[in-house]
XYZ file of C-alpha atoms in Angstrom:
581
model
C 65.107 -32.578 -19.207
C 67.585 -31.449 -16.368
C 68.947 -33.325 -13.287
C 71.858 -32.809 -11.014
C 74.900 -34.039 -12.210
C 78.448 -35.004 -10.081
C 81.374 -33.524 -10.877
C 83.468 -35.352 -13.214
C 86.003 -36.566 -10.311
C 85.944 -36.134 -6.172
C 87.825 -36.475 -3.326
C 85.613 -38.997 -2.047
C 85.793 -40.888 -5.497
C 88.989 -40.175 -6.642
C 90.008 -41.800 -10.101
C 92.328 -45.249 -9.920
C 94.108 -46.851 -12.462
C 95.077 -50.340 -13.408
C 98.205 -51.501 -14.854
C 97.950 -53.838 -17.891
C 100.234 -55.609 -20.567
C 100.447 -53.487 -24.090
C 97.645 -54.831 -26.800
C 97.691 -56.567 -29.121
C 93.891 -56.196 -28.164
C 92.068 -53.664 -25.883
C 93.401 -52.844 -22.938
C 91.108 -52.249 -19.626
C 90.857 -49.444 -17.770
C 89.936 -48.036 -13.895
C 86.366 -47.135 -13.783
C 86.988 -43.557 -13.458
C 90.214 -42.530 -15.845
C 91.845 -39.317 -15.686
C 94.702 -39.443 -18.100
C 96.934 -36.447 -18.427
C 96.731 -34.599 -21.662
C 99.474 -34.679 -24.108
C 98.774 -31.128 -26.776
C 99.876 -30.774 -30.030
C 102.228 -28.205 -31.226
C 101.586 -24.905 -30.394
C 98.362 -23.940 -32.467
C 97.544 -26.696 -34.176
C 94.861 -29.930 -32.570
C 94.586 -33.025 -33.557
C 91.530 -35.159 -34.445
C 91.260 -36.523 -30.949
C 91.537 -33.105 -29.157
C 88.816 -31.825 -31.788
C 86.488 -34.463 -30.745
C 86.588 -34.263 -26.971
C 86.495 -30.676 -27.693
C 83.242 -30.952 -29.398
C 81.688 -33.307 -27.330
C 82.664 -30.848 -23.915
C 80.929 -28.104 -26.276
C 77.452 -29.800 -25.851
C 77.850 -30.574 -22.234
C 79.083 -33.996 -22.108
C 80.795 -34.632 -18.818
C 81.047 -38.606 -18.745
C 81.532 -40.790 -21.101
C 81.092 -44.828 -20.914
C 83.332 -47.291 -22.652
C 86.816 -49.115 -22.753
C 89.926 -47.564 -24.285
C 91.625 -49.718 -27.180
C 94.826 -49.686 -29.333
C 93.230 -47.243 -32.082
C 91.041 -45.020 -29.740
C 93.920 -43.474 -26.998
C 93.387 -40.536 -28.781
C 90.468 -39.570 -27.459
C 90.969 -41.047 -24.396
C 94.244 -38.597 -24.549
C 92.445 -35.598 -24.353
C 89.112 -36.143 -22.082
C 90.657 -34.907 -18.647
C 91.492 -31.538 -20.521
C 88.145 -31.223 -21.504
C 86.488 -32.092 -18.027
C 85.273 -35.247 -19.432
C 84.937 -38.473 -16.747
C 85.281 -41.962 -17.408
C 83.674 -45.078 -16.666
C 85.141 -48.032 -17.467
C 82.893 -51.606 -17.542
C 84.332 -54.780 -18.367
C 82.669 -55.301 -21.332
C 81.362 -52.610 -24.171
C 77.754 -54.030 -23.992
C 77.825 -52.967 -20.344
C 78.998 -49.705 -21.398
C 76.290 -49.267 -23.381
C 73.988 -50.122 -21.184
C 75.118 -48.035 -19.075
C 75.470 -44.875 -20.861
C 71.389 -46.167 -22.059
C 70.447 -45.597 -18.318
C 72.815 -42.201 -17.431
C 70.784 -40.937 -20.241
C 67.178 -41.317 -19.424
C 67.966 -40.615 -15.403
C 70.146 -37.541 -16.380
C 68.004 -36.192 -19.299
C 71.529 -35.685 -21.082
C 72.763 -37.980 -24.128
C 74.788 -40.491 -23.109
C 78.184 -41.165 -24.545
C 80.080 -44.345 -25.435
C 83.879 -44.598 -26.764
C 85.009 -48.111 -28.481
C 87.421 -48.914 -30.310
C 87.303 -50.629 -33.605
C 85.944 -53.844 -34.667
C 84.995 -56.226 -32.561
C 84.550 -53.791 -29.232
C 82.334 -51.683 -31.786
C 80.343 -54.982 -32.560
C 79.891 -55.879 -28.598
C 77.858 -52.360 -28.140
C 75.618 -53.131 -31.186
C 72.921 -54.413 -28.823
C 73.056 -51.565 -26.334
C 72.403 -49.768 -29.612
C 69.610 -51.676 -30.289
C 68.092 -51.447 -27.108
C 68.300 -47.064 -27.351
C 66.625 -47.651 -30.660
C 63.900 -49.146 -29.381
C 63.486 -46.937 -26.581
C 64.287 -43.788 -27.877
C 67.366 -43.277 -25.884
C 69.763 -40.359 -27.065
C 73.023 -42.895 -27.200
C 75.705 -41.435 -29.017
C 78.262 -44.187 -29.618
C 82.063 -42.614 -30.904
C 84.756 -45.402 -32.262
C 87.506 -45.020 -34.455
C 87.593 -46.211 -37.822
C 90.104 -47.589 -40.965
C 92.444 -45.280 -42.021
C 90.968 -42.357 -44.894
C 92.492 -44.498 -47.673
C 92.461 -47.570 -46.255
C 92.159 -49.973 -49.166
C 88.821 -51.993 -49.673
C 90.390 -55.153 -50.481
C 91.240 -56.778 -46.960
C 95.013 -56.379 -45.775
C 94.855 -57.663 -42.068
C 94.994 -54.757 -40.546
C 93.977 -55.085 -36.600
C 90.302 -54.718 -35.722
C 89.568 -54.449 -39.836
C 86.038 -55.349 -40.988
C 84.431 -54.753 -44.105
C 82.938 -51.961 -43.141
C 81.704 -50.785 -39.133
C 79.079 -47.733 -40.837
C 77.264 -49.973 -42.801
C 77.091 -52.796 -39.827
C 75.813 -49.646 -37.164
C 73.426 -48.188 -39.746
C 71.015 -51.705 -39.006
C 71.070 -50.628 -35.789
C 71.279 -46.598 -35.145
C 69.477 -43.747 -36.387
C 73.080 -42.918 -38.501
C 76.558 -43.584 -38.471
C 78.499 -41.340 -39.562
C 82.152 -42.000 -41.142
C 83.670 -38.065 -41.205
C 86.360 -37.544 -44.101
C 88.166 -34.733 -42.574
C 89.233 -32.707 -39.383
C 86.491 -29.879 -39.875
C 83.736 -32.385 -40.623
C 84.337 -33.728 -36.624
C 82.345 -31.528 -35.292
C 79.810 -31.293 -37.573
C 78.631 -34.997 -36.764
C 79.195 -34.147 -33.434
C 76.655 -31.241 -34.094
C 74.536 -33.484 -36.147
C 73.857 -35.950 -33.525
C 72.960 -33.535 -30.793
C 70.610 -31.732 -32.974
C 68.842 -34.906 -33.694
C 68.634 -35.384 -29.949
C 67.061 -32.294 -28.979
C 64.811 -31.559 -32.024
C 63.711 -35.202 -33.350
C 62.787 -38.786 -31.653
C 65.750 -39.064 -29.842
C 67.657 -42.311 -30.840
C 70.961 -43.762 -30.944
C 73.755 -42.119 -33.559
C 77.182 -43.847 -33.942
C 80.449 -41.174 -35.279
C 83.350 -43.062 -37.159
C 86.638 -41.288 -37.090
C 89.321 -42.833 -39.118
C 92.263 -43.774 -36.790
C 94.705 -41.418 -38.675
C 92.828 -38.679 -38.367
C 92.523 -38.986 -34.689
C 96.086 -38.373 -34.669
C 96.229 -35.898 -37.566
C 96.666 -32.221 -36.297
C 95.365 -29.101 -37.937
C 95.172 -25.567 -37.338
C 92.383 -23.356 -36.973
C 89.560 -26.073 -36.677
C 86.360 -24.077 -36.041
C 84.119 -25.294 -33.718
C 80.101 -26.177 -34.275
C 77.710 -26.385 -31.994
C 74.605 -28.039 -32.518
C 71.513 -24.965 -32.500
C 69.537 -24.265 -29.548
C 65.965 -25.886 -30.297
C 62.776 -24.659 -28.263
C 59.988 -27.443 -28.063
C 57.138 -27.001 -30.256
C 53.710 -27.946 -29.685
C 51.341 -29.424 -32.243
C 49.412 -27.456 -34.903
C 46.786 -25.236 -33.544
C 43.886 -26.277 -35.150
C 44.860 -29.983 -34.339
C 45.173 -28.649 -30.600
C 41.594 -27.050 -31.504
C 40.198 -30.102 -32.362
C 41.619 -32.339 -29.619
C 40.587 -29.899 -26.849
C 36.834 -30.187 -28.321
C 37.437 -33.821 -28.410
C 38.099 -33.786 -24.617
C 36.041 -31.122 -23.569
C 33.481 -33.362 -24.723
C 33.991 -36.772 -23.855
C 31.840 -38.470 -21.509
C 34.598 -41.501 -20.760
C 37.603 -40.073 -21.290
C 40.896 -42.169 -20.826
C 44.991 -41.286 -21.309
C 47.562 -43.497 -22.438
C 50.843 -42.437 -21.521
C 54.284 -44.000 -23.057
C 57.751 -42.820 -22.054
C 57.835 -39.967 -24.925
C 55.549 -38.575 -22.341
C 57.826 -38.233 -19.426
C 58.778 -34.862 -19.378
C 54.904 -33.664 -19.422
C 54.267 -35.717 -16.341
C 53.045 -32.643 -14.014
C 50.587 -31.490 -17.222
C 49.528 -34.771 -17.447
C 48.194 -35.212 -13.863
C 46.593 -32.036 -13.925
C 45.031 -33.113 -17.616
C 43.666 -36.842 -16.089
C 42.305 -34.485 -12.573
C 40.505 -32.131 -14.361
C 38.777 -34.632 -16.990
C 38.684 -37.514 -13.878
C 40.205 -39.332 -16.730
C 42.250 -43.069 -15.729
C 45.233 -43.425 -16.655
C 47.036 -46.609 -18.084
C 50.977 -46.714 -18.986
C 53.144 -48.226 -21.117
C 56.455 -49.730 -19.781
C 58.446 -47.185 -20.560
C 55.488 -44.411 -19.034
C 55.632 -46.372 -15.374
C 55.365 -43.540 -13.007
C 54.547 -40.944 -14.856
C 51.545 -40.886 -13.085
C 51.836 -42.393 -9.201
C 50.854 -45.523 -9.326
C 48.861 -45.145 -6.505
C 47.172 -42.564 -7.367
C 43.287 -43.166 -7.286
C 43.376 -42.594 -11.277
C 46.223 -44.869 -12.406
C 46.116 -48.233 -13.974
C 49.479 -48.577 -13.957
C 51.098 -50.920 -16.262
C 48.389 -52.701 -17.660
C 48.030 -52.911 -21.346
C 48.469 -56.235 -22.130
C 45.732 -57.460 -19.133
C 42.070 -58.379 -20.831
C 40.428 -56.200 -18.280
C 41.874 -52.719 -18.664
C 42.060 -53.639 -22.996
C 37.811 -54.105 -22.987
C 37.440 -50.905 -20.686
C 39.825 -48.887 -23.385
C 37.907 -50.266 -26.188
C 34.292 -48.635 -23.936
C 36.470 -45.222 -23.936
C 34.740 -42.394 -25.967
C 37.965 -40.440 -26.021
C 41.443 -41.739 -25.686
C 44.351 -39.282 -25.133
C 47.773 -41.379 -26.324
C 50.978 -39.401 -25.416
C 54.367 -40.580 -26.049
C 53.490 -44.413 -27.259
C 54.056 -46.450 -29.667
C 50.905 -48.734 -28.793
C 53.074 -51.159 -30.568
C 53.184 -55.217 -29.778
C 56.080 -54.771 -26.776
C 53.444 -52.106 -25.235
C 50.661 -54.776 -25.630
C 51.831 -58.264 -25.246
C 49.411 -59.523 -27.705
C 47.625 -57.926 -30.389
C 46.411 -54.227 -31.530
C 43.569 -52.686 -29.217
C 40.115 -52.317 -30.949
C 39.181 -49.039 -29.596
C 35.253 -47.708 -30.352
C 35.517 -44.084 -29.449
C 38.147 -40.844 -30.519
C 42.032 -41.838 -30.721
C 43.942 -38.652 -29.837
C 47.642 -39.475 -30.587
C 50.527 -37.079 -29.208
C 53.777 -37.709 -30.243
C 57.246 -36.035 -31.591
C 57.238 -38.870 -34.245
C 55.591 -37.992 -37.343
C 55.432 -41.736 -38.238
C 52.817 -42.934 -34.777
C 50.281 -40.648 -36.338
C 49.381 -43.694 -38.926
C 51.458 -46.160 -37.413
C 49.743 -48.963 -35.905
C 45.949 -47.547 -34.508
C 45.793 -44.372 -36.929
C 45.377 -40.712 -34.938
C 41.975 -39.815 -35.755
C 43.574 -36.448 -34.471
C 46.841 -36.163 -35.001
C 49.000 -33.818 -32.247
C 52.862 -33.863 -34.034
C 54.698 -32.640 -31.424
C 56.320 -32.229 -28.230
C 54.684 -33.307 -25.698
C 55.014 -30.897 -22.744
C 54.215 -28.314 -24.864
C 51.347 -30.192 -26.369
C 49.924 -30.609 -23.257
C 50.225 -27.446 -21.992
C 48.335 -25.687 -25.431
C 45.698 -28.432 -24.397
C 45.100 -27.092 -20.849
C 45.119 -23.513 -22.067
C 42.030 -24.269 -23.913
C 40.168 -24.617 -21.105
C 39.080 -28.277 -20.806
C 36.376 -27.590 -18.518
C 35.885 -24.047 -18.516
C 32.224 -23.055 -19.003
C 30.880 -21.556 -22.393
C 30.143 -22.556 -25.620
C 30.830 -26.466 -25.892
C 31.948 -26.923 -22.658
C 32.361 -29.930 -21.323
C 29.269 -31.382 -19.501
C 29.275 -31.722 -15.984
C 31.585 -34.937 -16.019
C 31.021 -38.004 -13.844
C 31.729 -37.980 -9.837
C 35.480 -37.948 -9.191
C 34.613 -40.098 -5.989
C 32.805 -42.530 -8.481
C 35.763 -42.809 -10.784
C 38.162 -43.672 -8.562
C 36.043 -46.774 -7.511
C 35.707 -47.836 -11.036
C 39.137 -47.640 -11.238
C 39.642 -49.475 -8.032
C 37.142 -52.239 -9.291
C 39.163 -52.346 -12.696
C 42.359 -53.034 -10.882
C 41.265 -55.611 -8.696
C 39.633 -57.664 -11.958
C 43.060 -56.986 -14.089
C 45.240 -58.615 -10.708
C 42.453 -61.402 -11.027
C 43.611 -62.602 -14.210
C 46.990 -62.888 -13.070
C 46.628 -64.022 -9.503
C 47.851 -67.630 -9.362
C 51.235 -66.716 -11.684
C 52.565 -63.907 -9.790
C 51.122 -64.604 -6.430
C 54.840 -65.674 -5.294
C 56.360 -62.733 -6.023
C 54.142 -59.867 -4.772
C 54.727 -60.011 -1.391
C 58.719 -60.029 -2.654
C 57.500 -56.620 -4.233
C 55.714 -55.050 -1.884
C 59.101 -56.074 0.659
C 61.147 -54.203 -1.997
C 58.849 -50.888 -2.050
C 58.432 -50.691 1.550
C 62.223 -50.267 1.855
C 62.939 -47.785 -1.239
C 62.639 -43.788 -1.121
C 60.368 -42.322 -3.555
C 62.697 -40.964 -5.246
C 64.775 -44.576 -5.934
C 65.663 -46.014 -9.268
C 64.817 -49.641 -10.406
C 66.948 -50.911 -13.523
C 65.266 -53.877 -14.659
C 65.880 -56.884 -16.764
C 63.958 -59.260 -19.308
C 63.282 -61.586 -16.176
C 59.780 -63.043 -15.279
C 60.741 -61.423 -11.824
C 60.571 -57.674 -13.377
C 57.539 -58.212 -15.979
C 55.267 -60.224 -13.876
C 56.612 -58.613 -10.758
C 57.789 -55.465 -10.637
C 56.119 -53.638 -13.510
C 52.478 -54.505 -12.334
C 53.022 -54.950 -8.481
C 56.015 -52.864 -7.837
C 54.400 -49.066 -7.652
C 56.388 -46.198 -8.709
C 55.464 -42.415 -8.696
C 57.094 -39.625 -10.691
C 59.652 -39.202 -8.122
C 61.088 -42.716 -8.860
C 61.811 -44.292 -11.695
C 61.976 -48.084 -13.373
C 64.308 -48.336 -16.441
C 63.516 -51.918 -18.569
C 64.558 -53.038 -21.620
C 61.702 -52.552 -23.495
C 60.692 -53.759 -27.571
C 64.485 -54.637 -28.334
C 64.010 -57.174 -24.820
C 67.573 -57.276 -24.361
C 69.114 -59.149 -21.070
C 71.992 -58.173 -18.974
C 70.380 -54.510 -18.931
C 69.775 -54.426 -15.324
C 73.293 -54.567 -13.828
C 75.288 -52.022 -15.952
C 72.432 -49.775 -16.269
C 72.595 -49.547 -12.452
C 75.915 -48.402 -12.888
C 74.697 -45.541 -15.224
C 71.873 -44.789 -13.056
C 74.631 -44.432 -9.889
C 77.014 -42.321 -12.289
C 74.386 -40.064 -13.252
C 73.186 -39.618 -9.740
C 75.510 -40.976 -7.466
C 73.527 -39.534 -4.254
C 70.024 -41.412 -5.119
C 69.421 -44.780 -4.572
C 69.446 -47.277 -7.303
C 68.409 -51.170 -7.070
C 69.400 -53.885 -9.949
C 66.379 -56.086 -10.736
C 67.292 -59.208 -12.411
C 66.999 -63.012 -13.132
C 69.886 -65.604 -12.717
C 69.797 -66.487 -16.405
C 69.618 -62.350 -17.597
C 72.768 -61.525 -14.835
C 74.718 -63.838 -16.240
C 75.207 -62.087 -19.521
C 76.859 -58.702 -17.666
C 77.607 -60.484 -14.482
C 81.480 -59.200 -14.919
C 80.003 -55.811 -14.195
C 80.004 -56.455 -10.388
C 83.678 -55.789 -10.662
C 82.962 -52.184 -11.799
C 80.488 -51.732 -9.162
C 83.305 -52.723 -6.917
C 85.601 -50.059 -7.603
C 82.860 -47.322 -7.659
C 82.362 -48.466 -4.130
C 78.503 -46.860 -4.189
C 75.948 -49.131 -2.363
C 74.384 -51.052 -5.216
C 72.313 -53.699 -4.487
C 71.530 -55.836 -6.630
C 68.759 -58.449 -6.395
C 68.139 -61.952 -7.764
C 65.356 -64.293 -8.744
C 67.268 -67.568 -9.347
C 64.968 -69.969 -11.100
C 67.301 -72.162 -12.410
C 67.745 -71.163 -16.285
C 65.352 -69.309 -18.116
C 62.070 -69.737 -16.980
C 60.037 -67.689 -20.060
C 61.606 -69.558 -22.140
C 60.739 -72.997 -20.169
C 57.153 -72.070 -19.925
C 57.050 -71.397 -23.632
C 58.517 -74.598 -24.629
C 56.051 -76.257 -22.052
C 53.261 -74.440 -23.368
C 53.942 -75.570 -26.790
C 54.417 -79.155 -25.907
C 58.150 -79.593 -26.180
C 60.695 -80.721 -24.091
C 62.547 -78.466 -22.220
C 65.850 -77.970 -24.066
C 68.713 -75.943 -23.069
C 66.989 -73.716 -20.539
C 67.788 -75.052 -17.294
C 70.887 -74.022 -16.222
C 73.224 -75.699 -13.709
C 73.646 -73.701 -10.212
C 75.661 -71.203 -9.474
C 76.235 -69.722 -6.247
C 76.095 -65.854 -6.924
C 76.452 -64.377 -3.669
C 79.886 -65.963 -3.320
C 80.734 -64.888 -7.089
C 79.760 -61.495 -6.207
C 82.040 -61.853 -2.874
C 84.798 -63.406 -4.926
C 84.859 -59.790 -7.202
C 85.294 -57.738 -3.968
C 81.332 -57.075 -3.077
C 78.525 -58.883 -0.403
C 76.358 -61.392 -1.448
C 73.544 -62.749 0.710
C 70.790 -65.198 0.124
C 67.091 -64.105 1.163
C 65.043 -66.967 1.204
C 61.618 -64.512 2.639
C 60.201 -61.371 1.584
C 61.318 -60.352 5.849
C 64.845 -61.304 4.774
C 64.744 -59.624 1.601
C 63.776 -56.707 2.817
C 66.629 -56.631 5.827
C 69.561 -57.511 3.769
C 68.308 -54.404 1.037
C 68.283 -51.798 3.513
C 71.580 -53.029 5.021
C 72.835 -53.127 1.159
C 71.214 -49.517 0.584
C 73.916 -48.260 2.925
C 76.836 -50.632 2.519
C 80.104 -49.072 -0.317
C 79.836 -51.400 -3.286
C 77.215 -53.610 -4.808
C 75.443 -56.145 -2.538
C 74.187 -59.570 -4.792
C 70.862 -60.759 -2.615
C 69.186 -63.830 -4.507
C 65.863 -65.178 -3.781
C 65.926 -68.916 -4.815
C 62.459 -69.361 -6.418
C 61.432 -73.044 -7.513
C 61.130 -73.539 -11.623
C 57.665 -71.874 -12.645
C 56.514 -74.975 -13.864
């Protein structure tokens, strides 16, 4: 995956830097840092250098975090190598933020801590990549080589920060030596570009930052093609389809870099197509074949389970793609995935397709789905008639749903009528984005809507924005959020501040946390700890430096976010909404 890129530093965004007292703890920095290299002795590099080095080597040209006593270092050397910085106020934010540059960039994205604690505020933003198989590669310093097990009080020490990461990433990786830097460096990026891409965390010992050797080679992780699935798998599939009288595709976010293959697949086999989450927009989501995000709705889960064929690409079909149990499906299941694992995880592949899914795609249309011939596929049903199925089928899945999120569709449809196609959504665990946005908010391939999927972190929405802007500062991105789900990265409107972008960012303020209210309602119980006293965000978002506005009508919502679209710095807009219950 490719997209444009800024260059590491402008003239219209030139770095700035912030003066703060010594440590004892970590110290803050601008939100784009430049500092001025300081080389070794002639010849020789030192563990920081190496690592910047390395990093540079696989195309890394920002990098997300907060620079510490143990980790100047690396920050040391990152100008040299062309490297940017981004500096939130907290390192959750940062890596939530490198989460989002990521999937809108198709590059990894990088986050620098420093030890301890800071290392322990990202673990979530690790979690979260996990769960959405988001190339996250997380660097912090470590204890020194021979740092003694038995605790001496040395600052930031824990018992041990690899085997705390390793609940969380794919590895973590403690290196024992100057020449082994790179090679984790290496390591990571091949698992990137050759496996499920998930989150990898490299320890460097804090004296060997500072170390200096001679002669350190370089690696570089190897150039990996994508490979499709086994050929007679791909044999047996395309019969599958060429066959199939009711065909269906079910499309997660491992499928996102096949989404041109994939229209042309669900056109030529007038086959609907339903997404996961993480799939949103694959497929337009007003196209007459799209379901959009619908899963977890009754309707759309019966009509699957009617399907003769279904075509799974990319998914996980797991419980956070569902809402609610597995799917009981009566016909074929075709799964297509990179992940070894999906094939008899879950609903088992009757035909299993290991492999990437572009290419997997592609083999698929070269057999000819509805070529004539021998076993070719019977004159297949009336596109016209299709799409008003499909119609039908969307207007009985809204049905189900009608009286809950009939307040906040005409919010949605305010908020589309005002975005490009091409926008970005960041989203949050908020009743506003999953009852809201993800089934009434359409978005086509052009667009996209990042959400905090399985994991269900909050306080995603508001520093992934920030990683959406860095990766693309040109496009326009939107923050999605609740009051209760902003408050946990709120301090990240100062960093939006000082990139002095138009962000806005847009809350539903329902007094607390209104999933959790309804569940504790639902159950019977009081409601405990959930409503939260007010706060008045527009002026907290004023008081960092930004706008804030109230909208109290989807009209006035959609004025103040086109003002906000072109206004330097973020732009808070809440919509008061009364308690859900």
């Amino acid at each position: 995956m490719t997209a444009h890129l800024p260059e590491p530093a402008t003239a219209a965004h030139p770095p700035e830097h912030l003066m703060t007292s010594p440590p004892p703890k970590r110290v803050t920095t601008s939100v784009l840092t430049a500092p001025g290299a300081v080389p070794a002795a002639a010849g020789s590099r030192t563990g920081g250098d190496v690592l910047v080095r390395a990093l540079a080597a696989h195309g890394v040209t920002h990098a997300f975090g907060i620079p510490g006593t143990h980790n100047l270092e690396i920050y040391r050397h990152l100008a040299a190598h062309g490297i940017a910085h981004l500096g939130p106020r907290h390192e959750q934010g940062a890596g939530y933020a490198a989460d989002a540059y990521a999937r809108v960039s198709g590059k990894p994205g990088v986050a620098l801590t420093t030890t301890g604690p800071a290392l322990l505020n990202i673990a979530a933003a690790i979690g979260q990549a996990y769960s959405d198989s988001v190339p996250l590669l997380v660097v912090s310093p470590g204890m020194p080589l021979r740092h003694p097990r038995q605790s001496t009080g040395l600052l930031h020490e824990m018992r041990s920060q690899t085997e705390a990461l390793r609940g969380v990433a794919a590895f973590s990786h403690r290196v024992s030596s100057l020449e082994e830097i790179g090679a984790a460096v290496a390591r990571a990026f091949t698992l990137f570009r050759t496996r499920r891409p998930r989150p990898a965390h490299i320890e460097v010992p804090l004296d060997l930052l500072t170390a200096a050797g001679e002669a350190i080679p370089d690696r570089a992780a190897p150039a990996a093609g994508p490979a499709p699935a086994d050929a007679d798998a791909l044999a047996a599939a395309a019969g599958a389809l060429r066959s199939a009288a009711r065909p269906a595709l079910v499309l997660g976010g491992g499928a996102r870099r096949a989404a041109a293959e994939l229209l042309r697949l669900a056109e030529e086999l007038s086959a609907p197509v339903v997404t996961t989450v993480n799939g949103k927009g694959i497929v337009g989501e007003t196209h007459p074949l799209s379901l959009g995000v619908s899963l977890h709705t009754r309707a759309v889960r019966h009509w699957l389970g009617e399907r003769d064929v279904v075509l799974a690409v990319g998914t996980e079909l797991a419980e956070s793609d569902l809402w609610d149990a597995p799917l009981t499906l009566g016909g074929t299941l075709i799964r297509a995935d990179l992940d070894p694992a999906q094939m008899y995880t879950g609903l088992p592949a009757d035909i299993p397709l290991v492999g990437d899914a572009r290419a997997t795609v592609r083999a698929l249309l070269a057999h000819g789905l509805t070529a004539a011939g021998p076993g070719a596929r019977p004159a297949g049903p009336d596109p016209g008639a299709v799409h008003r199925s499909v119609a039908a089928l969307r207007a009985e899945r809204d049905a189900e749903t009608h009286e809950r999120d009939a307040h906040l569709r005409p919010y949605m449809a305010a908020i589309r009528s005002v975005l490009p196609a091409d926008a970005v959504l960041t989203s949050d665990s908020a009743q506003c984005c999953y009852y809201g946005a993800l089934p009434h908010l359409p978005v086509g391939p052009r667009g996209r809507y990042l959400h905090p999927t399985g994991f269900g972190t909050l306080g995603y929405a508001l520093p992934a924005a920030l990683g959406a802007k860095t990766a693309d500062p040109g496009r326009p991105v939107v923050a999605l959020s609740g009051d209760g789900g902003l408050q946990f990265s709120v301090q990240e409107l100062a960093t939006a501040v000082q990139l002095a972008l138009p962000l806005p960012v847009v809350v539903f303020d329902n007094g607390g946390y209104g999933e959790i209210r309804d569940e504790m309602l639902d159950r019977g119980d009081r409601p405990t700890a959930v409503d939260l006293p007010p706060v008045d965000l527009p002026a907290l978002a004023r008081a960092y430096g930004g706008h804030g506005v109230r909208a109290t009508s989807p009209d006035a919502l959609a004025t103040a976010l086109h003002r906000a679209l072109t206004t330097p710095g973020p732009t808070l807009i809440t919509v008061p909404e009364e308690p859900s219950r």
